[in-house]
Coordinates of C-alpha atoms and ligand atoms in Angstrom, one line a residue:
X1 CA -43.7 -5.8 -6.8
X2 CA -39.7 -6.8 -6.5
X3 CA -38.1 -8.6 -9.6
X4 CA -36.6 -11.6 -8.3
X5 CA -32.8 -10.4 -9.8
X6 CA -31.9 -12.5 -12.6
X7 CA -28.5 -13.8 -13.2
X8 CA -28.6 -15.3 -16.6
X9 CA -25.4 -14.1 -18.0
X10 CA -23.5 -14.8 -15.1
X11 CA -24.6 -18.0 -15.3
X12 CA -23.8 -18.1 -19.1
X13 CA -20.6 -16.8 -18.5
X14 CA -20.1 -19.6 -15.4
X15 CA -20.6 -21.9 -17.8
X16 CA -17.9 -20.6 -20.4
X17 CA -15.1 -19.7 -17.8
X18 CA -15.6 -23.2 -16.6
X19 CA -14.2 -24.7 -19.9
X20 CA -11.0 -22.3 -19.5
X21 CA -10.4 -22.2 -16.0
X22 CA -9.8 -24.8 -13.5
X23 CA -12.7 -24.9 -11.4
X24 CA -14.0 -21.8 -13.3
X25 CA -11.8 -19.2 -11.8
X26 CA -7.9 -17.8 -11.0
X27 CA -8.1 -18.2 -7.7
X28 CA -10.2 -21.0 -5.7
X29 CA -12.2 -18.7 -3.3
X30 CA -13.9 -16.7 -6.2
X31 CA -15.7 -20.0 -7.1
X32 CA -18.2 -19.8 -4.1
X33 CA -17.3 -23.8 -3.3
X34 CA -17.7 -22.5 0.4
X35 CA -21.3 -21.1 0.3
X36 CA -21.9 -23.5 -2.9
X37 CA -24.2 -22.1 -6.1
X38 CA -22.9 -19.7 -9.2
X39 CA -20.3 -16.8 -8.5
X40 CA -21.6 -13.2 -10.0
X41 CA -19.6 -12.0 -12.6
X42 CA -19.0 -8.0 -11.8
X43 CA -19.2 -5.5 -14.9
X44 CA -17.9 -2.6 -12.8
X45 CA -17.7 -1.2 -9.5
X46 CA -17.8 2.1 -7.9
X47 CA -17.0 3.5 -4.1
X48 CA -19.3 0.9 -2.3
X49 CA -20.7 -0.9 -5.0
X50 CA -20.4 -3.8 -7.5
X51 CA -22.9 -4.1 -10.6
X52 CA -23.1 -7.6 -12.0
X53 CA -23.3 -8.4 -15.5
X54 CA -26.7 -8.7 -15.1
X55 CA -27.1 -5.4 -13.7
X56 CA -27.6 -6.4 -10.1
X57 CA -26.4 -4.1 -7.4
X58 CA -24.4 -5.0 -4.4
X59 CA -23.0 -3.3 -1.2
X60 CA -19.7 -4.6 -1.4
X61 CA -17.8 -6.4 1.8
X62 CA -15.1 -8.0 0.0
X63 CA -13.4 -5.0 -1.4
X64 CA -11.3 -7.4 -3.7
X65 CA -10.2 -8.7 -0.1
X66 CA -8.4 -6.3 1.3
X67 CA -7.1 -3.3 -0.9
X68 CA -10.1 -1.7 -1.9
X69 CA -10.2 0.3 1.7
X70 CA -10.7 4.1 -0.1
X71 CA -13.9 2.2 -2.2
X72 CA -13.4 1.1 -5.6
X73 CA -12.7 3.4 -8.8
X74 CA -11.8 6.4 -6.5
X75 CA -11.0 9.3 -8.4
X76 CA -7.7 10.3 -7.5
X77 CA -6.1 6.2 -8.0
X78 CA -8.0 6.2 -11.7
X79 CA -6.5 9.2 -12.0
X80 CA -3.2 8.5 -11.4
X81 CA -3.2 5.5 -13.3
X82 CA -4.1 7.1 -16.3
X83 CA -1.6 9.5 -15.8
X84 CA 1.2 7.0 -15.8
X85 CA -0.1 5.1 -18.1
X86 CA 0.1 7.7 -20.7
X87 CA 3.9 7.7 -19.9
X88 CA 4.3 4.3 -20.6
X89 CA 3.5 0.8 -18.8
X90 CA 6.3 -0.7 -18.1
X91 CA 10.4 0.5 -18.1
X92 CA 12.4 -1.7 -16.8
X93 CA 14.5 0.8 -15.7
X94 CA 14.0 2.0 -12.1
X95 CA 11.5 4.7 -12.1
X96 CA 10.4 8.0 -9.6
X97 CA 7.4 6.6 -8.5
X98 CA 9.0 3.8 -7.1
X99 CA 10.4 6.3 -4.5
X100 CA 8.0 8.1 -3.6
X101 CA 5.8 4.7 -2.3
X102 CA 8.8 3.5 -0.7
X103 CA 8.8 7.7 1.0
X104 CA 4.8 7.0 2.1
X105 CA 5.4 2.6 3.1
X106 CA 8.3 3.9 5.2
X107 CA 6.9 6.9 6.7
X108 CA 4.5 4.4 8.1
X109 CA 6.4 1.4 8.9
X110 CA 9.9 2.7 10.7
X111 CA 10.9 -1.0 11.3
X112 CA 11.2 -1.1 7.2
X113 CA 14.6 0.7 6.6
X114 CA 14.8 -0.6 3.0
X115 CA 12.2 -1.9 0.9
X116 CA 11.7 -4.2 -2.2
X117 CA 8.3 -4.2 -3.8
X118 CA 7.1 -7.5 -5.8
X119 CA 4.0 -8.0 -7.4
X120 CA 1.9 -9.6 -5.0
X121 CA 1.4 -11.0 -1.4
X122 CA 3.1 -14.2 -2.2
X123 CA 6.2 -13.2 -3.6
X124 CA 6.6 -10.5 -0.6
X125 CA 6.4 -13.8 2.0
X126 CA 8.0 -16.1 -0.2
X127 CA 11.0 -13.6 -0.7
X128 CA 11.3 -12.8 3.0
X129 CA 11.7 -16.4 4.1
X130 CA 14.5 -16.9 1.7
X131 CA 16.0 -13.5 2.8
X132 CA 16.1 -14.8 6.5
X133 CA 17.0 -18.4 5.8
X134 CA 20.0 -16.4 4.0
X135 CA 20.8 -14.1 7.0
X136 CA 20.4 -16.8 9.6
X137 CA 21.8 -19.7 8.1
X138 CA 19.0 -21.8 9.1
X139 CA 16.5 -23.9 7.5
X140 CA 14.1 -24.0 9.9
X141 CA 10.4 -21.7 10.0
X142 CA 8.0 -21.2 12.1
X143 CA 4.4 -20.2 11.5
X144 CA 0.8 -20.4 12.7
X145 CA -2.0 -23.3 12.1
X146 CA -4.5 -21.1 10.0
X147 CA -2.6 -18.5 9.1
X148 CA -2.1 -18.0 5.3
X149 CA 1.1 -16.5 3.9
X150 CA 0.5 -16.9 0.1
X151 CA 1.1 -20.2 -1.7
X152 CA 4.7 -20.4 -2.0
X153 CA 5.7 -24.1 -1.1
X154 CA 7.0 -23.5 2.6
X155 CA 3.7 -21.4 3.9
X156 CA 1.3 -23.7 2.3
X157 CA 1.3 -26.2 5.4
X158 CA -1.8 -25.7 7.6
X159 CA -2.5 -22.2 6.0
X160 CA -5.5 -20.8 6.1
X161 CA -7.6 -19.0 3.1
X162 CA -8.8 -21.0 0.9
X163 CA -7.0 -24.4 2.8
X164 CA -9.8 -23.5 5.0
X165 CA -12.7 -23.3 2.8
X166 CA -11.4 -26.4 1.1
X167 CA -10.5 -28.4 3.8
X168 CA -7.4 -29.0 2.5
X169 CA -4.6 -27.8 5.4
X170 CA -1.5 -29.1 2.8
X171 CA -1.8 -29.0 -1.0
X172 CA -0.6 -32.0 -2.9
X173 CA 2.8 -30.8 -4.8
X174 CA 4.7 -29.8 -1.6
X175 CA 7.6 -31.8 -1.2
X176 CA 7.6 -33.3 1.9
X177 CA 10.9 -32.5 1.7
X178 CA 9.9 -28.3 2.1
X179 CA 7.2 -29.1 4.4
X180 CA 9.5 -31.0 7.5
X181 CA 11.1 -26.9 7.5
X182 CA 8.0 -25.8 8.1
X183 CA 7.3 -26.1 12.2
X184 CA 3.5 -25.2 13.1
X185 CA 2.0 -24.5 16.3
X186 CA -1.5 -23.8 17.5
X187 CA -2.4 -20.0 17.6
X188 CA -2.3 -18.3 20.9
X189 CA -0.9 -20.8 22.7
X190 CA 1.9 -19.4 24.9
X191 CA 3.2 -23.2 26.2
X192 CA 3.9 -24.1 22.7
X193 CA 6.1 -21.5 21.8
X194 CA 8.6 -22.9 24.7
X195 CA 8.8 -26.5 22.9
X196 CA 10.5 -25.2 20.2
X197 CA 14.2 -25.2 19.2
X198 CA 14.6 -21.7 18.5
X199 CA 18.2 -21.9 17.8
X200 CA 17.3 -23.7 14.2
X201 CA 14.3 -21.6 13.5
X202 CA 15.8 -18.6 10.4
X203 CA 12.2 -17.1 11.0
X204 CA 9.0 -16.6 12.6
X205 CA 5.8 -15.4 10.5
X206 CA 2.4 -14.8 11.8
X207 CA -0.2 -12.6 10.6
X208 CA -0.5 -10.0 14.0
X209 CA -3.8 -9.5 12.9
X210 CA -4.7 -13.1 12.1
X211 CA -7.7 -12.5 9.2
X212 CA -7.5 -15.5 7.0
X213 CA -9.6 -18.5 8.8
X214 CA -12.4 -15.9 10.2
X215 CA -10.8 -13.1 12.3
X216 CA -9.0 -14.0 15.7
X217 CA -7.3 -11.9 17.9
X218 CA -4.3 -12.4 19.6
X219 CA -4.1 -12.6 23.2
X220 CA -2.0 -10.0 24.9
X221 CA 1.3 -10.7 25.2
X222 CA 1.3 -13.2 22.7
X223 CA 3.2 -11.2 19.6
X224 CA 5.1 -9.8 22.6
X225 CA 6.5 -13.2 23.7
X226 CA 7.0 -14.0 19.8
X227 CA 9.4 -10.8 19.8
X228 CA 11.1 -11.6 22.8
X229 CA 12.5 -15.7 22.0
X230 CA 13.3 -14.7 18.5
X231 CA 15.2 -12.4 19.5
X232 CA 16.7 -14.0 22.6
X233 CA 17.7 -16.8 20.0
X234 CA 18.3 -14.8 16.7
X235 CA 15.7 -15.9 14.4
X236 CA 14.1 -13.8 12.3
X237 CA 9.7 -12.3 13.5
X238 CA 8.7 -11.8 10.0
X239 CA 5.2 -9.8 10.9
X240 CA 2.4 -10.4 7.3
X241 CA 0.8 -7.1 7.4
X242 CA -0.2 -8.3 3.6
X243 CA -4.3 -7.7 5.6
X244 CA -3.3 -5.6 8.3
X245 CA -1.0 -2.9 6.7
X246 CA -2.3 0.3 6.5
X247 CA -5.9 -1.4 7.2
X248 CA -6.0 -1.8 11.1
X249 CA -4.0 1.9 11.8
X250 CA -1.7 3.5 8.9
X251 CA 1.1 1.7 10.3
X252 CA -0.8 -1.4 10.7
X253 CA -0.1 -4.0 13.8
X254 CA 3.2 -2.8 14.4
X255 CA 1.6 0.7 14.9
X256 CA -1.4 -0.2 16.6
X257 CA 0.2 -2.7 18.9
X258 CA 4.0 -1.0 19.8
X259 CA 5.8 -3.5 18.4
X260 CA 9.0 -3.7 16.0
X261 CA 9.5 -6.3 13.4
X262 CA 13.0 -7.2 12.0
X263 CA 11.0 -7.9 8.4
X264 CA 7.7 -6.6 7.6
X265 CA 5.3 -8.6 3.9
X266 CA 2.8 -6.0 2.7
X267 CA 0.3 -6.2 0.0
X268 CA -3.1 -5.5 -0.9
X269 CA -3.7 -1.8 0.1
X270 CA -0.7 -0.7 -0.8
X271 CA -1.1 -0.5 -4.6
X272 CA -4.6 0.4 -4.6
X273 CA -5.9 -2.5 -6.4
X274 CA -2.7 -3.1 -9.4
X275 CA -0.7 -5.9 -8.5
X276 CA 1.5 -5.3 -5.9
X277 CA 3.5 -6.5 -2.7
X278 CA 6.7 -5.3 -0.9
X279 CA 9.0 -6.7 1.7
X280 CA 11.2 -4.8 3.9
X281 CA 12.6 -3.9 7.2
X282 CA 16.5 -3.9 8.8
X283 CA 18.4 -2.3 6.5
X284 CA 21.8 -4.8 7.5
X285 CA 18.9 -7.8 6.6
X286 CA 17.9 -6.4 3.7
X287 CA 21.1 -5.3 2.3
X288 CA 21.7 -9.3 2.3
X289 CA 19.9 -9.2 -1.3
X290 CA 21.1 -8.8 -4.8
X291 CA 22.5 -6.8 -6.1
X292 CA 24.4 -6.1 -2.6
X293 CA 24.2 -9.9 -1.2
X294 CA 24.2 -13.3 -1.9
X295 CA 20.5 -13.7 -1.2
X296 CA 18.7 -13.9 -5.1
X297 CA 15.5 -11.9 -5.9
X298 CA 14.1 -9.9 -9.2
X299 CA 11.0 -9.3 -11.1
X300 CA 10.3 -8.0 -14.3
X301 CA 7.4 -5.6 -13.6
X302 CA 8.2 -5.5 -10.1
X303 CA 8.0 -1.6 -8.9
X304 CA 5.4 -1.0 -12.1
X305 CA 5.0 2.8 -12.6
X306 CA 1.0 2.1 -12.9
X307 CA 0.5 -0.2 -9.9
X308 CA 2.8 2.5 -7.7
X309 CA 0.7 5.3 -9.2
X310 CA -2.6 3.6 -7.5
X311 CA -0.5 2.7 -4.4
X312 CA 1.0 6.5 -4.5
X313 CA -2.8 7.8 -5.1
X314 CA -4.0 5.4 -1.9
X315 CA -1.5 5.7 0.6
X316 CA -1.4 9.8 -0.2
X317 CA -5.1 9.9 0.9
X318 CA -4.9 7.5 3.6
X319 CA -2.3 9.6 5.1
X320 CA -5.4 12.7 5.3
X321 CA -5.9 13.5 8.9
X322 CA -9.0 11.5 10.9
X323 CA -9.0 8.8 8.4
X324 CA -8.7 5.9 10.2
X325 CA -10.9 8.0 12.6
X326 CA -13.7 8.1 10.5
X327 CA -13.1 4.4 9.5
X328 CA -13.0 3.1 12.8
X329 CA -16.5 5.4 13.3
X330 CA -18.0 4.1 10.9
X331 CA -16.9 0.6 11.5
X332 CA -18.3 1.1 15.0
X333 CA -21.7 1.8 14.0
X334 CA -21.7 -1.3 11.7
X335 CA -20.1 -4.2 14.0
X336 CA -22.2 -2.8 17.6
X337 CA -25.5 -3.6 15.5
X338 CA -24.2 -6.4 13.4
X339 CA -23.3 -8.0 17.0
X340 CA -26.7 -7.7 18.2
X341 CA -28.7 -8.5 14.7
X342 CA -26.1 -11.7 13.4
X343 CA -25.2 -13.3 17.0
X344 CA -22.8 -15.7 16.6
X345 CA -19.2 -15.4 17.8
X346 CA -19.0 -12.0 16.3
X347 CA -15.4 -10.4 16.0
X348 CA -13.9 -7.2 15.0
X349 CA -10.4 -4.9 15.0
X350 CA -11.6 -2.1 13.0
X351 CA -12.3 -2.3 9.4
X352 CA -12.5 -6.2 9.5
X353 CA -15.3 -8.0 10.8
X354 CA -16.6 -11.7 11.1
X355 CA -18.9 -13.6 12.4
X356 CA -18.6 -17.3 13.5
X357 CA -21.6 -19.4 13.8
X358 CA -20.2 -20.9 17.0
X359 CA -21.3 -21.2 20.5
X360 CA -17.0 -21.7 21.3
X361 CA -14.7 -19.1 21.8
X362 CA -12.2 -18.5 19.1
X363 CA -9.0 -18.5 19.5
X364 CA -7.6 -20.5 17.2
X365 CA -8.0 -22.8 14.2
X366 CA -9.2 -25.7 15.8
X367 CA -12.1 -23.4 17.4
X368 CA -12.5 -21.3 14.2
X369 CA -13.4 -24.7 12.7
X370 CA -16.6 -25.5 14.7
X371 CA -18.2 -22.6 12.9
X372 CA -21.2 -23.9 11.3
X373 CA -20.4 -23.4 7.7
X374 CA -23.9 -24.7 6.2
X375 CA -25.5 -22.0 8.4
X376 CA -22.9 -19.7 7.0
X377 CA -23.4 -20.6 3.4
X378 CA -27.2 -19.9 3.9
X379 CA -27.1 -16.7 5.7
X380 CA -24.1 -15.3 2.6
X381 CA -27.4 -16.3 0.1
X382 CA -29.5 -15.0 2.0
X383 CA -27.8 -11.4 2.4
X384 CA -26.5 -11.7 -1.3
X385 CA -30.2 -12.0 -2.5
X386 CA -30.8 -8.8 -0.3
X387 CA -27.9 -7.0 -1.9
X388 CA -25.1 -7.4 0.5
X389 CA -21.9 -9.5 -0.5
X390 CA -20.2 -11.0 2.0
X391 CA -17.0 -13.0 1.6
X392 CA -18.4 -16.3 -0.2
X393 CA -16.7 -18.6 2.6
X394 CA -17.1 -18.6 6.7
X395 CA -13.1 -18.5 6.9
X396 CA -12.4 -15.3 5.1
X397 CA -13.2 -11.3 6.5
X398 CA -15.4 -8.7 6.3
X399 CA -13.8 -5.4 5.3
X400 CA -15.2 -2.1 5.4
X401 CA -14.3 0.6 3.3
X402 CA -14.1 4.4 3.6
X403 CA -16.9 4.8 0.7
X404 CA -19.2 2.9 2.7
X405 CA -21.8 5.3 3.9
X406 CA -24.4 5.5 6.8
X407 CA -26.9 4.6 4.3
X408 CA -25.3 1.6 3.1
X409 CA -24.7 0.2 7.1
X410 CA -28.5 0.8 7.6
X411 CA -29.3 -1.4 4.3
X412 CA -26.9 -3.7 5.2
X413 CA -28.2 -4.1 9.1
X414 CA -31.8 -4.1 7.4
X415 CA -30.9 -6.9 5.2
X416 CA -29.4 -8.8 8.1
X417 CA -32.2 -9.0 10.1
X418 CA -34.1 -10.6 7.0
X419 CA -31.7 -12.7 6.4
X420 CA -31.1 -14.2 10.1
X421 CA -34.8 -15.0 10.2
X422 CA -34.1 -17.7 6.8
X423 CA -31.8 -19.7 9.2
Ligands
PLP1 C1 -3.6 -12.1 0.8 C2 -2.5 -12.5 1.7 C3 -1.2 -13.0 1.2 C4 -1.0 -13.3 -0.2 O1 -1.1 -12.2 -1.0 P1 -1.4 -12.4 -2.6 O2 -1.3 -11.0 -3.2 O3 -2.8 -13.0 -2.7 O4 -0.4 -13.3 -3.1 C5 -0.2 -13.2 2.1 N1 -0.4 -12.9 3.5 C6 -1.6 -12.5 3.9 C7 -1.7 -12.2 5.4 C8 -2.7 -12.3 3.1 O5 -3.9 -11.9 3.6

């Protein structure tokens, strides 16, 4: 007979981290307020897998959102963090390693003629609207309704992420000062883009692989058109490939679509799970920074020698022939049968999957929001209790890694099947 898994010391723990932490956690999506009940509290992971501190086992879909995409613990990233950290943590000074990521992100990304790496997402979009605010002269920015770009104070209007799960499309503590700056328009929709001033705008940004209010895709044309007025009217296309970068092809969107930004955010993937993020792209744009231009920008651990180590470890393996191949196989084999077994308004571009409990086409944030999130919520229990961890909210992704195996898809398709007949 199966043990009904127990979760006492998560729930012990639960109850201590919620006397330290805001809400119980350090960043709002970990606290399952989207699915609702008690978030696990993971003791270790390996390839595929996380182990609670209860000892519960899960196949892993959330690969610490995003970066996790060789599995977690791989033996040449713990490697190489070990290595430098025997050589010391942190320098201050710059260091080799620094190069050779900049040698692998650039080999990838041809639009990025110079680089800065930061320490996360955030600071890489943050940094990259001030950089072309500084370039343009202009104020102005545009982005998309449900697209998330960190939490810096200008991208937080109608962003998606946690916004999403929280229903709460502006946080409290933007000036609305920042936020008139901030221009938003609708996803997808080519009329739009011709009501805007262009000549004011400093910058586009859109995520070309839109994966942070469920996955949408973008019609054809669309990142096209984008390219084409900003650069009729000199502002700035600042593509987020913070998701997409080395996930969706190694040379992310840019790569798999044929198309050339003037500034380029990446994060996640590229330090292998250490805390990292990088900005880049024309080198006359970037050269607009200190210690060469007026535009400021610095960071104490920025360019780390143990978070470029894991990036180093990660982007040398991902740059293995067939990987992508074998990613997108595999990846195949999972969404085709997910499709069929979860219903839904299933999407998927390769490694990233979702699945919106919708009978509406979606296209944008409007439609991604008739999802049915209670039937979401019950269906993540459902295939948690079964094993299978899903990202605890209905506007977040699926993403697969290269550790998953055959085996795991077929428990994770078996599990499904259970856990549609609950709803
Ligand atoms: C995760 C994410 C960010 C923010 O990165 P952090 O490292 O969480 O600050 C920015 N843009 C996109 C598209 C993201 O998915």
């Amino acid at each position: 007979m199966e043990m009904t898994p127990s979760h006492q010391y998560s729930e012990k723990l639960w109850q201590e981290a919620l006397q330290h932490f805001p809400g119980g956690v350090n960043s709002p999506v970990r606290a399952f307020r989207g699915v609702g009940g008690t978030p696990f509290f993971t003791q270790r992971a390996k390839g595929s897998r996380l182990w609670d501190v209860d000892g519960n086992e899960y196949i892993d879909y959330v690969g610490s959102w995003g970066p996790m995409i060789l599995g977690h613990a791989h033996p040449q990233v713990v490697r190489a963090v070990q290595e430098a950290a025997r050589d010391g943590t942190s320098f201050g000074t710059p260091n080799p390693r620094e190069i050779r990521l900049a040698q692998l992100v650039r080999e990838a990304f041809p639009s990025m003629q110079k680089i800065r790496f930061v320490n996360s997402g955030t600071e890489a979009t943050m940094s990259a609207i001030r950089l072309a605010r500084g370039f343009t002269k202009r104020d102005k920015i545009l982005k998309f309704e449900g697209c998330y770009h960190g939490h810096a104070d200008a991208l937080l209007v109608k962003a998606g992420s946690g916004g999403a799960t929280f229903d709460v499309p502006d946080s409290a503590g933007v000036p609305a000062d920042f936020a008139r700056n901030t221009v938003t328009l609708p996803l997808n929709d080519f009329a739009a883009l011709d009501t805007v001033n262009w000549r004011e705008i400093a910058c586009v940004i859109i995520e070309p692989v839109p994966a942070n209010m469920g996955l949408i895709l973008l019609k054809p044309g669309f990142l096209e058109k984008l390219r084409k007025l900003s650069r009729e009217s000199g502002a700035l296309l600042i593509l987020d490939e913070v998701i997409s970068g080395f996930r969706v092809a190694r040379g992310g969107a840019q790569e798999l679509f044929g198309i050339q930004a003037d500034l380029t955010t990446l994060g996640k993937i590229i330090g292998g799970g250490l805390p990292v993020g990088a900005f880049g792209g024309r080198a006359d744009i970037m050269d607009m920074l200190a210690p060469t231009g007026p535009v400021y920008q610095a960071g104490t651990l920025s360019g780390n020698p143990l978070a470029m180590a894991a990036g180093i470890a990660t982007l040398e393996e991902l740059s293995k022939s067939d990987v992508y191949g074998k990613l997108e196989r595999r990846a195949t084999n999972l969404g085709d049968e997910w499709k069929k077994v979860v219903k839904g308004h299933s999407v998927r571009l390769g490694s990233l999957f979702c699945t919106f409990f919708t009978d509406r086409e979606v296209v944008d944030y409007a439609s991604a929001k008739t999802s049915d999130t209670k039937r979401y919520a019950k269906f993540f229990h459902a295939m948690l209790e079964r094993g299978v961890y899903l990202a605890p909210s209905q506007f977040e992704v699926g993403f697969l890694s290269l550790a998953h195996t055959e085996t795991d898809i077929e428990e994770t398709l078996r599990a499904a099947v259970e856990a549609v007949k609950t709803l």
